[in-house]
Coordinates of C-alpha atoms in Angstrom, one line a residue:
X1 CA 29.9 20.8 -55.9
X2 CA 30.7 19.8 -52.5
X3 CA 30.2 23.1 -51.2
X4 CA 26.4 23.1 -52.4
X5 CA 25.7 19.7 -51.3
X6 CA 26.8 20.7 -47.9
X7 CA 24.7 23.6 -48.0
X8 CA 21.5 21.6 -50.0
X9 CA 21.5 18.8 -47.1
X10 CA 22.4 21.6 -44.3
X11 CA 20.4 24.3 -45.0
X12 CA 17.4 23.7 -42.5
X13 CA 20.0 23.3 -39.6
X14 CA 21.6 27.0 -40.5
X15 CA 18.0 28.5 -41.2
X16 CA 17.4 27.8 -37.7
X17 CA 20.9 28.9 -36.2
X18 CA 20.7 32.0 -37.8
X19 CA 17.3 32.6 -36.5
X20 CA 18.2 31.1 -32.7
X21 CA 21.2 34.0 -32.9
X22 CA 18.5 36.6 -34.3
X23 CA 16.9 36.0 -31.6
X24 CA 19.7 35.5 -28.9
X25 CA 20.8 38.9 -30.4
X26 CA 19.7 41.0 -27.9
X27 CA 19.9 38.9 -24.8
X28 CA 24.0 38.9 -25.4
X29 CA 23.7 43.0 -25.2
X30 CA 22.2 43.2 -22.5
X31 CA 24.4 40.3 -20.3
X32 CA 27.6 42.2 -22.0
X33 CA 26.4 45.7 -20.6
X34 CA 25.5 44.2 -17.0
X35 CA 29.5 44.2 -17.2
X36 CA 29.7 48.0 -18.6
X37 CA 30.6 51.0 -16.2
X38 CA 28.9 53.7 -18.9
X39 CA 30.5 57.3 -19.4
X40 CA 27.2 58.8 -18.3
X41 CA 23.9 57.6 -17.1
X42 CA 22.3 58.5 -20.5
X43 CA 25.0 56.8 -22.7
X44 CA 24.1 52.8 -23.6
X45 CA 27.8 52.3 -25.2
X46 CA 30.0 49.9 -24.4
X47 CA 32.6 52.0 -21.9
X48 CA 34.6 50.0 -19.6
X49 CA 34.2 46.5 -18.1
X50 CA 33.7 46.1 -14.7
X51 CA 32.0 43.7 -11.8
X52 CA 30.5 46.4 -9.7
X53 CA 27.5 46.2 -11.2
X54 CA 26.6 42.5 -10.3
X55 CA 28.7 43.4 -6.2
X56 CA 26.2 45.6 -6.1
X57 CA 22.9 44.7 -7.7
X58 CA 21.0 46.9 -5.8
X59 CA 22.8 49.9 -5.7
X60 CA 19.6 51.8 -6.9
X61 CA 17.2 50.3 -4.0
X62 CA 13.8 51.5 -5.8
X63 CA 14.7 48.9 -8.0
X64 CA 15.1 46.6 -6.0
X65 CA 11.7 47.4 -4.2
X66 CA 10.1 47.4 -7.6
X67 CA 12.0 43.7 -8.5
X68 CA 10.7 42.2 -5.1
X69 CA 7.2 43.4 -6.0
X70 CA 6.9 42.1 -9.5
X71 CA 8.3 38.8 -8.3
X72 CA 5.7 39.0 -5.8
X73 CA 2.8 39.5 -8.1
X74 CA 4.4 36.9 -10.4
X75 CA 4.4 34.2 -8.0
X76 CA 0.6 35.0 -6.9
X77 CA -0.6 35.4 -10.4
X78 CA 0.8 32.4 -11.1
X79 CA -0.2 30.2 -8.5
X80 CA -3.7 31.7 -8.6
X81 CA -3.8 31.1 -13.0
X82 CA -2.2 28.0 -12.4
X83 CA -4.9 26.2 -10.6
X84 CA -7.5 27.9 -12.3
X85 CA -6.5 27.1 -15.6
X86 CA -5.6 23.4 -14.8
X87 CA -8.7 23.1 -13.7
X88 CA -10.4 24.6 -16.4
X89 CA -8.0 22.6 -18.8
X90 CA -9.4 18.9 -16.7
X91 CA -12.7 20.0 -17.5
X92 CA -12.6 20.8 -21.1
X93 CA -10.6 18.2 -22.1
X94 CA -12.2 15.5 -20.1
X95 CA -16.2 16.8 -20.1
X96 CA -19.0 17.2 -22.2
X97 CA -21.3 20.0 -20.9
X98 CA -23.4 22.5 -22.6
X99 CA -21.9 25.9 -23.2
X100 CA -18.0 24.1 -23.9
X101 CA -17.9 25.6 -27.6
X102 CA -18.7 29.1 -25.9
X103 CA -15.9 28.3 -23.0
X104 CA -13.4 28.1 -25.6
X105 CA -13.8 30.8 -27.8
X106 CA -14.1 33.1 -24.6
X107 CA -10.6 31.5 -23.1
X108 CA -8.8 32.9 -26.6
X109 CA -10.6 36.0 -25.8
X110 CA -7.5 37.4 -23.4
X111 CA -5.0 36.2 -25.7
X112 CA -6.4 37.8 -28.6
X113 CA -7.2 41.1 -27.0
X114 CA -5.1 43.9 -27.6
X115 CA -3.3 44.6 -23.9
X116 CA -4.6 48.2 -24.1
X117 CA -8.0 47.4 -24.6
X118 CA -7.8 45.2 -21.7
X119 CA -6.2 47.5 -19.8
X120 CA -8.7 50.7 -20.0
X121 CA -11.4 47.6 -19.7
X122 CA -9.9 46.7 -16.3
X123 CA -9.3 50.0 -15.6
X124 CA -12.8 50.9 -15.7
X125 CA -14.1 48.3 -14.0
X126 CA -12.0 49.0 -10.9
X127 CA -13.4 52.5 -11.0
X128 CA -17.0 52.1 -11.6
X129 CA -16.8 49.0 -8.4
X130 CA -14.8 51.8 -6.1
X131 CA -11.5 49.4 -6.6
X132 CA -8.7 51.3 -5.6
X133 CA -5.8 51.1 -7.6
X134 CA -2.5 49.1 -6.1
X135 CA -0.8 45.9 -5.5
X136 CA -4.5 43.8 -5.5
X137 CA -5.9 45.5 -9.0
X138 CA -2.7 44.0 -10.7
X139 CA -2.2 40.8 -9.5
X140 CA -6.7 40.7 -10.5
X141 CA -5.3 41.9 -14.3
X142 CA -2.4 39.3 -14.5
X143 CA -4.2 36.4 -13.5
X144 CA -7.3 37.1 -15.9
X145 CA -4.9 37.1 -18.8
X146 CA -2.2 34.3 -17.8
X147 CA -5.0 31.7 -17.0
X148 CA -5.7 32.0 -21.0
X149 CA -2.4 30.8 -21.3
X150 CA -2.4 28.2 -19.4
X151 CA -5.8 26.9 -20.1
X152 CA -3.9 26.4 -23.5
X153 CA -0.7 24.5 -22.6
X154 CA -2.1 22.4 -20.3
X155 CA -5.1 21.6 -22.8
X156 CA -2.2 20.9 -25.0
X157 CA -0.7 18.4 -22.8
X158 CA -3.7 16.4 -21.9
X159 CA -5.2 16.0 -25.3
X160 CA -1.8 14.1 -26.4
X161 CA -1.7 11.9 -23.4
X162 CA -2.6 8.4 -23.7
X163 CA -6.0 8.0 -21.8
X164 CA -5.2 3.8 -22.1
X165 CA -2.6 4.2 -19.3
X166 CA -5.3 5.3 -16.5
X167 CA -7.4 2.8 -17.7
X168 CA -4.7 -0.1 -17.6
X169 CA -3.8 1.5 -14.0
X170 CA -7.5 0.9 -13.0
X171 CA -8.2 -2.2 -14.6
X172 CA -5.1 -3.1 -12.2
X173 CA -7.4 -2.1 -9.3
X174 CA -6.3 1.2 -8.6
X175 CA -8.6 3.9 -7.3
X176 CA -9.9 7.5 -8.7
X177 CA -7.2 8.9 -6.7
X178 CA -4.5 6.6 -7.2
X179 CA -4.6 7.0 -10.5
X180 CA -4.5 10.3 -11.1
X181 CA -1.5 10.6 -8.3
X182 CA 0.6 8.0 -10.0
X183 CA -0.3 7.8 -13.4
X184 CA -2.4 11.0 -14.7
X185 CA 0.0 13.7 -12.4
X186 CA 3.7 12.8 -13.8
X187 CA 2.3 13.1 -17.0
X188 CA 0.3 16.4 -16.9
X189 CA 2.8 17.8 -14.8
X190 CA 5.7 18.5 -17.6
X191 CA 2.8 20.8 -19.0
X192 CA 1.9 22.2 -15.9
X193 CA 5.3 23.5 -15.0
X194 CA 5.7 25.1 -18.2
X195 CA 2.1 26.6 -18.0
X196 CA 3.4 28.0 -14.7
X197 CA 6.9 29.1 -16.3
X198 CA 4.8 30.9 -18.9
X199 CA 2.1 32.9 -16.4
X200 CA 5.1 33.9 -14.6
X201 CA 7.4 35.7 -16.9
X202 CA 4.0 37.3 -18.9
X203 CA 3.2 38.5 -15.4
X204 CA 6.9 39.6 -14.6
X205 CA 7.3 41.9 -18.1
X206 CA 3.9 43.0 -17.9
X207 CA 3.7 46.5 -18.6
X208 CA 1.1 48.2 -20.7
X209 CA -1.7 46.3 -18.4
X210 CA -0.2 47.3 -15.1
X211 CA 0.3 51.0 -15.8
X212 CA -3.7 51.2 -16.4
X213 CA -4.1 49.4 -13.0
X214 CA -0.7 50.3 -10.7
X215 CA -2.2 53.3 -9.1
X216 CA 1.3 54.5 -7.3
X217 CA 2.7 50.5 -7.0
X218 CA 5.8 50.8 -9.1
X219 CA 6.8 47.0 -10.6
X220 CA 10.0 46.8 -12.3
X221 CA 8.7 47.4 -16.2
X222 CA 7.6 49.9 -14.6
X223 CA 10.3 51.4 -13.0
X224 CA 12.2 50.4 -15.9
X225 CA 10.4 52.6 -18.5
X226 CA 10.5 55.9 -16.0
X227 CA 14.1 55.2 -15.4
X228 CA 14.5 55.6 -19.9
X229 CA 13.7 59.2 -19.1
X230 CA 16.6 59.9 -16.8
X231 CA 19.2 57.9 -17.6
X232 CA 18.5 53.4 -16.8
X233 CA 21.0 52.3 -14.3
X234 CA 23.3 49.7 -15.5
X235 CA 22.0 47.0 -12.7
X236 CA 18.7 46.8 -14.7
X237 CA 20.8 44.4 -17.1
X238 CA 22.1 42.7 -14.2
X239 CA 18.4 41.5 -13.4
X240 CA 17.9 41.1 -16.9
X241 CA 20.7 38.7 -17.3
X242 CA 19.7 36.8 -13.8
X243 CA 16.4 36.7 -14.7
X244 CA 17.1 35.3 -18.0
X245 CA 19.9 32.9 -16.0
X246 CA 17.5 31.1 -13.8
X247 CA 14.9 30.6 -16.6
X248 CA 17.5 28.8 -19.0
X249 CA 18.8 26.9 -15.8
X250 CA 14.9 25.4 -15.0
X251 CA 14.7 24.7 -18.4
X252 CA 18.3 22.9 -18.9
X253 CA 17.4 21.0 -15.4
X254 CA 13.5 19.9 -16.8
X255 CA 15.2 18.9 -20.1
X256 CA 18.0 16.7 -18.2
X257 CA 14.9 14.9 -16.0
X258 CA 13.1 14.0 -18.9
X259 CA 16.2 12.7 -20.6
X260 CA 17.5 10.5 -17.7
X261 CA 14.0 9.3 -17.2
X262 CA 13.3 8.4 -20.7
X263 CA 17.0 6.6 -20.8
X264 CA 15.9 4.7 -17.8
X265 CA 12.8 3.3 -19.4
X266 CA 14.9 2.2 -21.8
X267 CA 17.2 0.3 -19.8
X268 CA 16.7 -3.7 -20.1
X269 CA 15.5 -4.6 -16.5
X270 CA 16.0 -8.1 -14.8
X271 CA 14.1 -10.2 -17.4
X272 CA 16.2 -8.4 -20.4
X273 CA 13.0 -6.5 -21.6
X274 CA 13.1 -2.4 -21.2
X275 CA 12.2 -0.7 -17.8
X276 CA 8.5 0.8 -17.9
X277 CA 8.0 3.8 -16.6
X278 CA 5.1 4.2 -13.9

């Protein structure tokens, strides 16, 4: 009986560990065969531990070449979709204009596309305007489907702020600009930077989108799936596993931010009452 109580009042907290370690499945194999020396370069068993792999990450230098160059498209794309789509996001959220209805059903549009479609689309448009294919064509395809994305998160963000705190701020005298610098900014921005986040990983493990539009550049998926044919060197699962690294250390950092700054609101300032945050 107290077996099944445990269980009854417990049960949505083990649903959701079991599915967080479904999911945190894979991620372990590949970090545990970053650490492998494999018997031969076809074999994807667990052989012999060993730190040579992460001494010498780029052993295979066309993959590095190819990691530098979908880090570099990333960071473009993302800047590039970024802006865009946090513009577009201000304007939809904050406008009435004819034509908004139209807007948003053709911002799903990307997302709801199946990557090959867009693909030959993009493809085809490059050849029919003389476009050739390389470095330029790709960072063009990642940005038209990452500012979807971010159109959406940001959107996200802005329709669950509290519009009474910019117009406190500028019953209090402040200006246009002062208010969206002190007040409207540190409140988008959480959503922002994990619009950004977003934009750049799609763009980084981008594949069936950038093979349509690579000509001869080589990214990493890229490089990844021609190096399945002949055997995948075992640094790819070091990049893996730093890729993955960095992304859970931004996240654990923005989480620790928002934590101290919520507990500082909280704390009781000279008069007794709680801090307010600006």
């Amino acid at each position: 009986m107290r077996l099944s109580r445990w269980l009854a009042d417990r049960w949505v907290m083990i649903v959701a560990l079991l599915v967080l370690g479904y999911l945190a499945l894979p991620i372990l194999v590949v970090a545990a065969l970053s650490f492998n020396r494999p018997s031969s370069r076809l074999s994807y068993d667990f052989n012999e531990f060993t730190l040579d792999n992460w001494r010498q990450p780029c052993a295979t230098s066309d993959m590095c070449d190819a990691v530098v160059r979908s880090v570099q498209i990333g960071f473009i794309a993302t800047v590039v979709a970024t802006v865009l789509g946090t513009l577009m996001a201000f304007a939809l959220v904050r406008h009435r204009f004819r034509g908004r209805s139209g807007i948003n059903v053709l911002i799903f549009l990307p997302m709801a596309t199946p990557e090959l479609v867009m693909g030959t689309s993009l493809l085809a448009l490059f050849v029919s305007a003389g476009v050739p294919q390389g470095f330029w064509t790709i960072v063009i395809a990642h940005v038209m489907f990452c500012v979807s994305f971010v159109v959406v998160t940001v959107k996200a963000r802005l329709t669950g702020m509290d519009r009474r705190l910019e117009e406190a701020a500028m019953d209090l005298y402040a200006s246009e600009w002062q208010t969206f610098r002190r007040i409207t900014l540190p409140l988008v921005l959480p959503g922002i930077v994990a619009a950004a986040l977003l934009a750049f990983s799609l763009s980084f493990d981008d594949f069936i989108i950038t093979n349509f539009n690579a000509g001869t550049t080589v990214t990493f998926p890229m490089y990844v799936w021609g190096a399945a044919q002949r055997g995948i060197p075992p640094q790819v699962n070091v990049i893996g596993t730093a890729m993955f690294a960095v992304a859970l250390l931004l996240v654990g950092l923005s989480s620790l931010r928002g934590r101290r700054a919520r507990r500082a609101a909280l704390l009781p300032g000279p008069s007794g009452h709680p801090r307010r945050s600006s």
